[in-house]
Short mmCIF file of C-alpha atoms in Angstrom, two decimals:
data_model
loop_
_atom_site.label_atom_id
_atom_site.label_comp_id
_atom_site.label_asym_id
_atom_site.label_seq_id
_atom_site.Cartn_x
_atom_site.Cartn_y
_atom_site.Cartn_z
CA UNK A 1325 -1.60 15.84 -18.87
CA UNK A 1326 -0.61 19.80 -16.94
CA UNK A 1327 0.00 22.39 -19.47
CA UNK A 1328 2.90 25.18 -19.11
CA UNK A 1329 3.26 27.79 -16.95
CA UNK A 1330 1.22 30.13 -18.75
CA UNK A 1331 -0.73 28.40 -20.66
CA UNK A 1332 -4.39 30.39 -21.48
CA UNK A 1333 -7.82 29.34 -19.43
CA UNK A 1334 -9.73 31.62 -21.70
CA UNK A 1335 -13.09 28.90 -22.50
CA UNK A 1336 -14.48 30.97 -25.56
CA UNK A 1337 -11.76 32.89 -27.56
CA UNK A 1338 -9.69 29.83 -29.65
CA UNK A 1339 -6.80 27.50 -28.25
CA UNK A 1340 -4.18 29.41 -27.60
CA UNK A 1341 -1.21 27.47 -27.19
CA UNK A 1342 -0.98 24.51 -30.42
CA UNK A 1343 -1.27 21.31 -29.02
CA UNK A 1344 2.00 19.94 -31.63
CA UNK A 1345 4.29 22.55 -30.55
CA UNK A 1346 3.24 23.38 -26.59
CA UNK A 1347 4.60 20.47 -24.83
CA UNK A 1348 2.17 19.58 -21.81
CA UNK A 1349 5.00 18.08 -20.34
CA UNK A 1350 3.65 16.31 -16.82
CA UNK A 1351 5.54 17.53 -13.56
CA UNK A 1352 4.12 18.30 -10.37
CA UNK A 1353 5.07 20.88 -7.10
CA UNK A 1354 3.55 19.65 -4.85
CA UNK A 1355 4.71 17.49 -2.13
CA UNK A 1356 2.15 14.04 -1.70
CA UNK A 1357 -1.11 14.88 0.41
CA UNK A 1358 -2.51 12.41 2.81
CA UNK A 1359 -5.54 10.93 1.87
CA UNK A 1360 -8.07 11.61 4.35
CA UNK A 1361 -10.49 8.63 4.01
CA UNK A 1362 -12.49 9.31 8.01
CA UNK A 1363 -14.66 12.00 6.15
CA UNK A 1364 -17.04 10.54 3.62
CA UNK A 1365 -20.67 11.23 1.98
CA UNK A 1366 -22.55 8.47 0.29
CA UNK A 1367 -21.53 7.15 -2.79
CA UNK A 1368 -22.67 9.11 -6.05
CA UNK A 1369 -24.90 6.85 -8.26
CA UNK A 1370 -26.68 8.93 -11.10
CA UNK A 1371 -29.17 7.17 -12.65
CA UNK A 1372 -30.29 8.65 -15.89
CA UNK A 1373 -32.33 6.83 -18.94
CA UNK A 1374 -31.20 3.68 -19.40
CA UNK A 1375 -27.76 4.32 -17.94
CA UNK A 1376 -26.31 3.97 -14.32
CA UNK A 1377 -23.66 5.83 -13.33
CA UNK A 1378 -21.19 4.48 -10.34
CA UNK A 1379 -18.98 6.11 -8.38
CA UNK A 1380 -15.29 4.28 -8.08
CA UNK A 1381 -13.28 5.99 -6.14
CA UNK A 1382 -15.41 4.78 -3.02
CA UNK A 1383 -13.69 3.68 0.83
CA UNK A 1384 -14.85 0.05 2.44
CA UNK A 1385 -17.78 0.90 2.64
CA UNK A 1386 -19.32 1.96 -0.01
CA UNK A 1387 -19.06 5.65 0.93
CA UNK A 1388 -17.41 8.76 -1.16
CA UNK A 1389 -14.13 10.38 0.32
CA UNK A 1390 -14.67 13.56 1.00
CA UNK A 1391 -11.93 16.58 -0.46
CA UNK A 1392 -9.99 13.19 -2.43
CA UNK A 1393 -10.05 13.53 -6.31
CA UNK A 1394 -9.30 11.09 -9.50
CA UNK A 1395 -9.38 11.89 -12.83
CA UNK A 1396 -7.62 10.17 -16.21
CA UNK A 1397 -9.61 7.30 -15.57
CA UNK A 1398 -9.25 4.27 -18.31
CA UNK A 1399 -10.61 1.01 -17.86
CA UNK A 1400 -10.17 -2.35 -18.32
CA UNK A 1401 -12.82 -5.40 -18.55
CA UNK A 1402 -12.24 -9.44 -18.69
CA UNK A 1403 -13.59 -11.06 -22.03
CA UNK A 1404 -13.83 -13.97 -20.63
CA UNK A 1405 -16.11 -12.70 -17.86
CA UNK A 1406 -17.26 -9.53 -17.92
CA UNK A 1407 -19.12 -8.68 -14.79
CA UNK A 1408 -14.76 -7.63 -13.66
CA UNK A 1409 -13.40 -4.44 -14.18
CA UNK A 1410 -11.22 -1.95 -13.06
CA UNK A 1411 -10.01 0.72 -13.99
CA UNK A 1412 -6.78 3.20 -12.68
CA UNK A 1413 -7.02 6.63 -12.89
CA UNK A 1414 -4.87 9.78 -11.62
CA UNK A 1415 -5.60 9.70 -7.28
CA UNK A 1416 -4.80 13.29 -5.84
CA UNK A 1417 -5.05 12.27 -2.18
CA UNK A 1418 -5.90 16.22 -1.75
CA UNK A 1419 -7.86 18.49 -4.05
CA UNK A 1420 -5.64 20.81 -2.33
CA UNK A 1421 -2.45 19.32 -4.54
CA UNK A 1422 -1.46 18.31 -7.92
CA UNK A 1423 0.66 15.79 -6.36
CA UNK A 1424 -1.18 12.36 -8.24
CA UNK A 1425 -0.44 8.68 -7.85
CA UNK A 1426 -0.74 5.19 -9.67
CA UNK A 1427 -5.04 4.90 -8.50
CA UNK A 1428 -7.19 2.03 -9.27
CA UNK A 1429 -10.37 0.31 -8.59
CA UNK A 1430 -11.94 -2.96 -9.21
CA UNK A 1431 -15.28 -5.00 -9.53
CA UNK A 1432 -16.90 -8.43 -9.44
CA UNK A 1433 -20.64 -7.85 -10.05
CA UNK A 1434 -20.50 -5.97 -13.50
CA UNK A 1435 -19.93 -1.98 -11.78
CA UNK A 1436 -22.57 -1.96 -9.36
CA UNK A 1437 -19.81 -2.64 -6.16
CA UNK A 1438 -15.99 -1.61 -6.28
CA UNK A 1439 -13.35 -1.60 -4.04
CA UNK A 1440 -10.54 1.04 -4.03
CA UNK A 1441 -7.46 -0.59 -2.25
CA UNK A 1442 -5.51 2.48 -3.00
CA UNK A 1443 -2.41 3.43 -5.02
CA UNK A 1444 -0.25 1.42 -7.12
CA UNK A 1445 3.20 2.94 -4.82
CA UNK A 1446 1.96 5.11 -2.36
CA UNK A 1447 3.94 8.25 -2.17
CA UNK A 1448 5.49 8.18 -6.03
CA UNK A 1449 4.39 9.84 -8.64
CA UNK A 1450 2.25 9.34 -11.31
CA UNK A 1451 -0.06 9.45 -14.34
CA UNK A 1452 -1.59 8.99 -17.57
CA UNK A 1453 -2.95 5.83 -16.53
CA UNK A 1454 -3.79 2.82 -19.52
CA UNK A 1455 -5.67 -0.15 -18.58
CA UNK A 1456 -5.88 -3.35 -20.68
CA UNK A 1457 -6.35 -6.98 -20.87
CA UNK A 1458 -5.79 -10.12 -22.57
CA UNK A 1459 -8.00 -12.31 -24.05
CA UNK A 1460 -7.48 -14.94 -21.26
CA UNK A 1461 -9.12 -11.88 -18.62
CA UNK A 1462 -5.37 -10.98 -17.46
CA UNK A 1463 -5.13 -7.40 -16.70
CA UNK A 1464 -2.46 -4.89 -17.52
CA UNK A 1465 -2.08 -1.41 -15.99
CA UNK A 1466 1.10 0.86 -17.66
CA UNK A 1467 1.82 4.09 -16.01
CA UNK A 1468 3.69 6.89 -17.20
CA UNK A 1469 6.17 8.34 -13.67
CA UNK A 1470 7.55 12.28 -13.61
CA UNK A 1471 10.47 11.03 -14.83
CA UNK A 1472 9.05 10.85 -18.05
CA UNK A 1473 9.77 6.57 -18.03
CA UNK A 1474 6.95 4.44 -17.38
CA UNK A 1475 6.28 0.84 -15.44
CA UNK A 1476 3.72 -2.07 -16.39
CA UNK A 1477 2.40 -3.61 -14.08
CA UNK A 1478 -0.31 -7.14 -14.15
CA UNK A 1479 -2.63 -8.88 -12.39
CA UNK A 1480 -3.69 -12.07 -12.49
CA UNK A 1481 -6.90 -11.48 -10.32
CA UNK A 1482 -9.27 -9.07 -12.38
CA UNK A 1483 -7.41 -6.00 -11.18
CA UNK A 1484 -7.46 -6.85 -6.96
CA UNK A 1485 -3.68 -7.17 -6.54
CA UNK A 1486 -0.99 -5.57 -9.55
CA UNK A 1487 2.50 -6.68 -9.61
CA UNK A 1488 5.26 -4.65 -11.50
CA UNK A 1489 7.15 -6.48 -14.03
CA UNK A 1490 10.16 -4.17 -13.98
CA UNK A 1491 11.68 -2.21 -11.48
CA UNK A 1492 10.90 2.03 -12.23
CA UNK A 1493 11.18 3.65 -15.22
CA UNK A 1494 12.31 0.14 -16.76
CA UNK A 1495 9.90 -0.04 -19.89
CA UNK A 1496 11.20 3.45 -20.88
CA UNK A 1497 8.45 4.76 -23.00
CA UNK A 1498 6.86 9.26 -22.76
CA UNK A 1499 4.01 11.05 -22.27
CA UNK A 1500 0.68 10.39 -23.21
CA UNK A 1501 1.29 6.38 -23.77
CA UNK A 1502 -0.66 3.95 -25.08
CA UNK A 1503 -0.20 0.61 -25.45
CA UNK A 1504 -2.04 -2.17 -27.51
CA UNK A 1505 -1.47 -6.20 -26.84
CA UNK A 1506 -1.87 -8.41 -29.91
CA UNK A 1507 -4.50 -11.54 -29.51
CA UNK A 1508 -4.45 -12.35 -32.58
CA UNK A 1509 -3.30 -16.32 -33.10
CA UNK A 1510 -0.78 -15.66 -35.25
CA UNK A 1511 3.27 -15.16 -34.95
CA UNK A 1512 2.84 -12.14 -32.27
CA UNK A 1513 0.36 -13.52 -29.78
CA UNK A 1514 0.68 -11.44 -26.54
CA UNK A 1515 2.67 -8.80 -27.85
CA UNK A 1516 2.84 -5.07 -26.37
CA UNK A 1517 2.91 -2.47 -28.06
CA UNK A 1518 3.59 1.07 -27.02
CA UNK A 1519 3.53 4.39 -28.51
CA UNK A 1520 3.85 8.25 -27.09
CA UNK A 1521 4.57 11.59 -27.99
CA UNK A 1522 7.48 13.45 -28.40
CA UNK A 1523 8.48 14.37 -24.73
CA UNK A 1524 10.14 11.02 -23.45
CA UNK A 1525 11.76 9.36 -21.42
CA UNK A 1526 16.15 9.77 -21.23
CA UNK A 1527 16.70 6.13 -22.75
CA UNK A 1528 13.62 6.44 -25.38
CA UNK A 1529 15.79 9.46 -26.59
CA UNK A 1530 13.54 10.93 -29.71
CA UNK A 1531 11.92 7.44 -30.31
CA UNK A 1532 8.34 6.79 -29.65
CA UNK A 1533 7.81 3.24 -30.24
CA UNK A 1534 8.19 0.30 -28.88
CA UNK A 1535 7.51 -3.44 -28.37
CA UNK A 1536 7.57 -6.15 -25.42
CA UNK A 1537 7.90 -9.75 -26.62
CA UNK A 1538 7.51 -11.53 -23.50
CA UNK A 1539 3.78 -10.05 -21.97
CA UNK A 1540 5.14 -6.62 -21.28
CA UNK A 1541 8.08 -7.63 -18.67
CA UNK A 1542 11.22 -6.04 -21.23
CA UNK A 1543 10.71 -3.59 -24.19
CA UNK A 1544 13.08 -3.58 -27.24
CA UNK A 1545 15.02 -0.52 -28.02
CA UNK A 1546 12.69 2.54 -28.70
CA UNK A 1547 12.40 3.36 -32.37
CA UNK A 1548 11.00 6.77 -34.45
CA UNK A 1549 7.55 6.77 -35.13
CA UNK A 1550 6.74 8.35 -39.07
CA UNK A 1551 6.38 11.49 -38.42
CA UNK A 1552 6.31 11.72 -34.90
CA UNK A 1553 2.76 11.13 -35.06
CA UNK A 1554 1.61 11.38 -31.59
CA UNK A 1555 -2.09 11.58 -28.93
CA UNK A 1556 -2.95 8.71 -30.91
CA UNK A 1557 -3.87 4.43 -30.22
CA UNK A 1558 -2.74 1.76 -31.18
CA UNK A 1559 -4.40 -1.32 -32.61
CA UNK A 1560 -3.65 -4.62 -34.07
CA UNK A 1561 -5.85 -6.02 -37.06
CA UNK A 1562 -6.98 -10.48 -37.45
CA UNK A 1563 -3.58 -10.73 -39.66
CA UNK A 1564 -1.55 -8.53 -37.04
CA UNK A 1565 -0.67 -5.86 -38.53
CA UNK A 1566 -0.30 -2.91 -36.59
CA UNK A 1567 -1.38 0.11 -36.20
CA UNK A 1568 -0.50 4.05 -34.99
CA UNK A 1569 -2.40 6.93 -35.17
CA UNK A 1570 -1.79 10.32 -34.26
CA UNK A 1571 -1.10 13.65 -34.96
CA UNK A 1572 2.10 14.76 -37.07
CA UNK A 1573 3.80 16.80 -34.51
CA UNK A 1574 5.08 19.98 -36.66
CA UNK A 1575 2.69 19.81 -39.37
CA UNK A 1576 -1.14 19.28 -37.88
CA UNK A 1577 -1.77 16.34 -39.72
CA UNK A 1578 -3.35 13.43 -38.59
CA UNK A 1579 -1.73 9.58 -40.09
CA UNK A 1580 -2.70 5.86 -39.36
CA UNK A 1581 0.58 4.59 -39.37
CA UNK A 1582 0.94 0.87 -40.01
CA UNK A 1583 3.56 -2.11 -38.98
CA UNK A 1584 3.34 -4.88 -40.80
CA UNK A 1585 6.54 -7.07 -39.76
CA UNK A 1586 6.35 -5.67 -35.96
CA UNK A 1587 3.97 -9.25 -34.83
CA UNK A 1588 8.10 -10.88 -36.07
CA UNK A 1589 10.01 -11.21 -32.82
CA UNK A 1590 13.46 -11.05 -34.50
CA UNK A 1591 12.71 -8.05 -36.57
CA UNK A 1592 12.97 -4.70 -35.54
CA UNK A 1593 9.64 -3.31 -36.60
CA UNK A 1594 9.64 -0.39 -39.62
CA UNK A 1595 6.37 1.20 -41.14
CA UNK A 1596 5.83 -0.05 -44.08
CA UNK A 1597 2.23 2.78 -44.86
CA UNK A 1598 2.23 5.70 -43.81
CA UNK A 1599 -1.24 7.17 -44.15
CA UNK A 1600 -2.67 11.48 -44.62
CA UNK A 1601 -5.87 11.25 -42.94
CA UNK A 1602 -8.37 14.41 -42.68
CA UNK A 1603 -10.23 14.20 -39.69
CA UNK A 1604 -12.09 18.06 -40.81
CA UNK A 1605 -9.28 19.36 -38.34
CA UNK A 1606 -6.82 19.36 -35.60
CA UNK A 1607 -5.83 18.54 -31.97
CA UNK A 1608 -5.99 22.16 -30.08
CA UNK A 1609 -5.32 22.29 -26.32
CA UNK A 1610 -6.63 25.08 -23.59
CA UNK A 1611 -9.14 25.78 -24.51
CA UNK A 1612 -12.46 23.93 -22.59
CA UNK A 1613 -9.86 21.92 -21.19
CA UNK A 1614 -7.60 25.07 -19.79
CA UNK A 1615 -4.38 22.26 -18.74
CA UNK A 1616 -4.64 20.17 -20.98
CA UNK A 1617 -5.34 18.86 -24.71
CA UNK A 1618 -9.11 19.01 -25.39
CA UNK A 1619 -8.99 15.22 -27.14
CA UNK A 1620 -6.83 12.93 -28.65
CA UNK A 1621 -7.31 10.90 -31.62
CA UNK A 1622 -8.73 6.79 -31.27
CA UNK A 1623 -7.90 4.05 -33.10
CA UNK A 1624 -9.46 0.78 -33.69
CA UNK A 1625 -9.59 -1.91 -35.79
CA UNK A 1626 -12.62 -4.27 -35.82
CA UNK A 1627 -11.88 -8.29 -35.46
CA UNK A 1628 -15.78 -8.91 -35.53
CA UNK A 1629 -15.14 -11.88 -38.25
CA UNK A 1630 -18.37 -10.22 -39.70
CA UNK A 1631 -17.73 -8.58 -43.28
CA UNK A 1632 -16.31 -5.71 -41.78
CA UNK A 1633 -13.66 -7.63 -40.39
CA UNK A 1634 -10.65 -4.90 -39.86
CA UNK A 1635 -12.53 -1.89 -40.88
CA UNK A 1636 -10.12 0.52 -39.28
CA UNK A 1637 -11.53 3.41 -37.42
CA UNK A 1638 -10.52 6.45 -36.23
CA UNK A 1639 -12.18 8.78 -34.33
CA UNK A 1640 -10.95 12.56 -32.16
CA UNK A 1641 -12.37 15.99 -30.95
CA UNK A 1642 -11.34 18.60 -33.49
CA UNK A 1643 -10.85 22.09 -34.06
CA UNK A 1644 -12.23 22.70 -37.63
CA UNK A 1645 -11.16 25.89 -39.77
CA UNK A 1646 -12.32 29.04 -38.74
CA UNK A 1647 -13.82 27.05 -35.70
CA UNK A 1648 -12.66 28.20 -31.86
CA UNK A 1649 -14.89 25.29 -30.40
CA UNK A 1650 -14.25 20.97 -31.05
CA UNK A 1651 -16.83 19.13 -32.47
CA UNK A 1652 -15.72 14.94 -32.53
CA UNK A 1653 -15.47 13.55 -36.05
CA UNK A 1654 -14.95 10.32 -37.21
CA UNK A 1655 -13.69 8.64 -40.40
CA UNK A 1656 -13.38 5.28 -41.35
CA UNK A 1657 -11.22 2.87 -44.26
CA UNK A 1658 -12.09 -0.82 -45.47
CA UNK A 1659 -8.73 -1.42 -47.42
CA UNK A 1660 -6.41 -1.51 -44.83
CA UNK A 1661 -5.68 2.08 -44.10
CA UNK A 1662 -4.97 2.91 -47.69
CA UNK A 1663 -7.49 4.79 -47.75
CA UNK A 1664 -9.93 6.79 -45.81
CA UNK A 1665 -13.83 7.76 -45.66
CA UNK A 1666 -14.47 11.97 -46.14
CA UNK A 1667 -14.77 13.28 -42.20
CA UNK A 1668 -18.30 12.50 -40.07
CA UNK A 1669 -19.29 14.30 -37.51
CA UNK A 1670 -20.94 12.54 -34.91
CA UNK A 1671 -22.09 15.60 -32.09
CA UNK A 1672 -25.75 16.02 -33.91
CA UNK A 1673 -26.10 18.94 -32.16
CA UNK A 1674 -25.14 21.72 -35.13
CA UNK A 1675 -23.94 23.76 -32.07
CA UNK A 1676 -20.97 25.36 -33.03
CA UNK A 1677 -20.55 27.19 -30.23
CA UNK A 1678 -20.48 24.56 -28.14
CA UNK A 1679 -18.10 21.79 -26.77
CA UNK A 1680 -17.72 18.33 -27.36
CA UNK A 1681 -14.59 17.75 -26.82
CA UNK A 1682 -12.85 14.26 -24.84
CA UNK A 1683 -13.93 11.67 -27.08
CA UNK A 1684 -13.38 8.34 -27.36
CA UNK A 1685 -13.99 4.85 -28.27
CA UNK A 1686 -13.77 1.75 -29.00
CA UNK A 1687 -15.33 -1.45 -31.08
CA UNK A 1688 -17.71 -4.68 -30.01
CA UNK A 1689 -17.31 -7.50 -30.11
CA UNK A 1690 -19.93 -8.08 -32.75
CA UNK A 1691 -18.79 -4.81 -34.17
CA UNK A 1692 -20.97 -2.11 -33.15
CA UNK A 1693 -18.99 1.27 -32.70
CA UNK A 1694 -19.78 2.97 -29.86
CA UNK A 1695 -18.39 6.48 -28.71
CA UNK A 1696 -18.74 9.05 -26.03
CA UNK A 1697 -17.85 12.32 -25.18
CA UNK A 1698 -17.87 15.42 -22.64
CA UNK A 1699 -20.55 18.07 -24.39
CA UNK A 1700 -22.03 21.25 -23.48
CA UNK A 1701 -24.07 21.64 -25.70
CA UNK A 1702 -26.73 22.65 -23.21
CA UNK A 1703 -24.89 24.84 -21.00
CA UNK A 1704 -25.73 27.92 -20.44
CA UNK A 1705 -21.91 28.73 -19.39
CA UNK A 1706 -20.65 26.81 -22.27
CA UNK A 1707 -18.33 24.90 -19.43
CA UNK A 1708 -20.19 22.11 -17.45
CA UNK A 1709 -20.63 19.25 -19.96
CA UNK A 1710 -22.13 15.57 -19.64
CA UNK A 1711 -22.03 12.74 -20.93
CA UNK A 1712 -22.84 12.00 -24.30
CA UNK A 1713 -23.07 8.41 -25.92
CA UNK A 1714 -23.65 6.89 -29.33
CA UNK A 1715 -23.64 4.01 -31.35
CA UNK A 1716 -23.64 2.62 -34.57
CA UNK A 1717 -24.49 -0.99 -36.25
CA UNK A 1718 -22.85 0.17 -40.13
CA UNK A 1719 -19.58 0.73 -39.62
CA UNK A 1720 -19.86 3.87 -38.71
CA UNK A 1721 -21.96 5.18 -42.16
CA UNK A 1722 -24.25 6.26 -39.82
CA UNK A 1723 -24.97 6.88 -35.83
CA UNK A 1724 -27.89 7.01 -33.41
#
């Protein structure tokens, strides 16, 4: 997201704007820029230990496109064939312009080679891409327009091409939107759920949640979320219960919110459980990321079918009390979101003057937890950041 004019840019001081009161609303003030595909350099391939990173936004010959840029990437994996993936991102055709479009790339060989066909709609401002897949390998791409309204796109060929499921903006919604798909065998199978922050599409009013019962084609009338919880993600447990994580818009309190009837198509979803959660700090912005949040809240549910099945996990990059830099913290619930554990810091450096930011995580099919974040611990300027990874095989009690 883009912060309002005049937002703080200092890196060593505390965040000077509050994530809950200053709206980093999506907007643009530059026209579309041309993309220059004639000037190339070698694709970035970056080995580090057991990992090899391959650049995704490459030209038809697999080379880097000089002068373009991409960020806010989101990935979707085909659960029936892990070699097939798609990544969506905000495509900047020229680094001199902040005009962004809905870019994407796909792979059929596990990420070694990527094809970057272009953007969803040339010349149309798009932002905040969120990708996901159902259990059959169908991909979905939720994209935010400059109006703060949205579109859902669908791909039946692993992200090679996309079909727009409704006219521009007809999916309602708002800024910093996320969605999830019910992959259970219950009555809500295939339902899609999305939530967003308090900067909304005009058709959404002040509501922050909507549901699709037909695979993302049409969306119901948006409804409110308790405490206007925002800046978080959604997930569904094996019983079809929907959970939303977020931070209260006005009170800087994290919440885990449940709807047990969202899976009933002929009922208006209601939220029947609202649990405050201590994450060890609050969300912040204007620090190491001067134009937006330093991280959001990520909620995920264990659907492994093992002893940890239906555990609910929340992870965030938070600003602890008295601090000017963020840590990545984690909590879990083993009782369906009624109670949560004390916050656990995942970054193990113990450095209170370094940034640990943009933390995110997922639960593997076997229940393993995987967390990644940006980390400035090795940077003398406290700005240059490396990608760090940690995992847990005991439901988050201990981390690698």
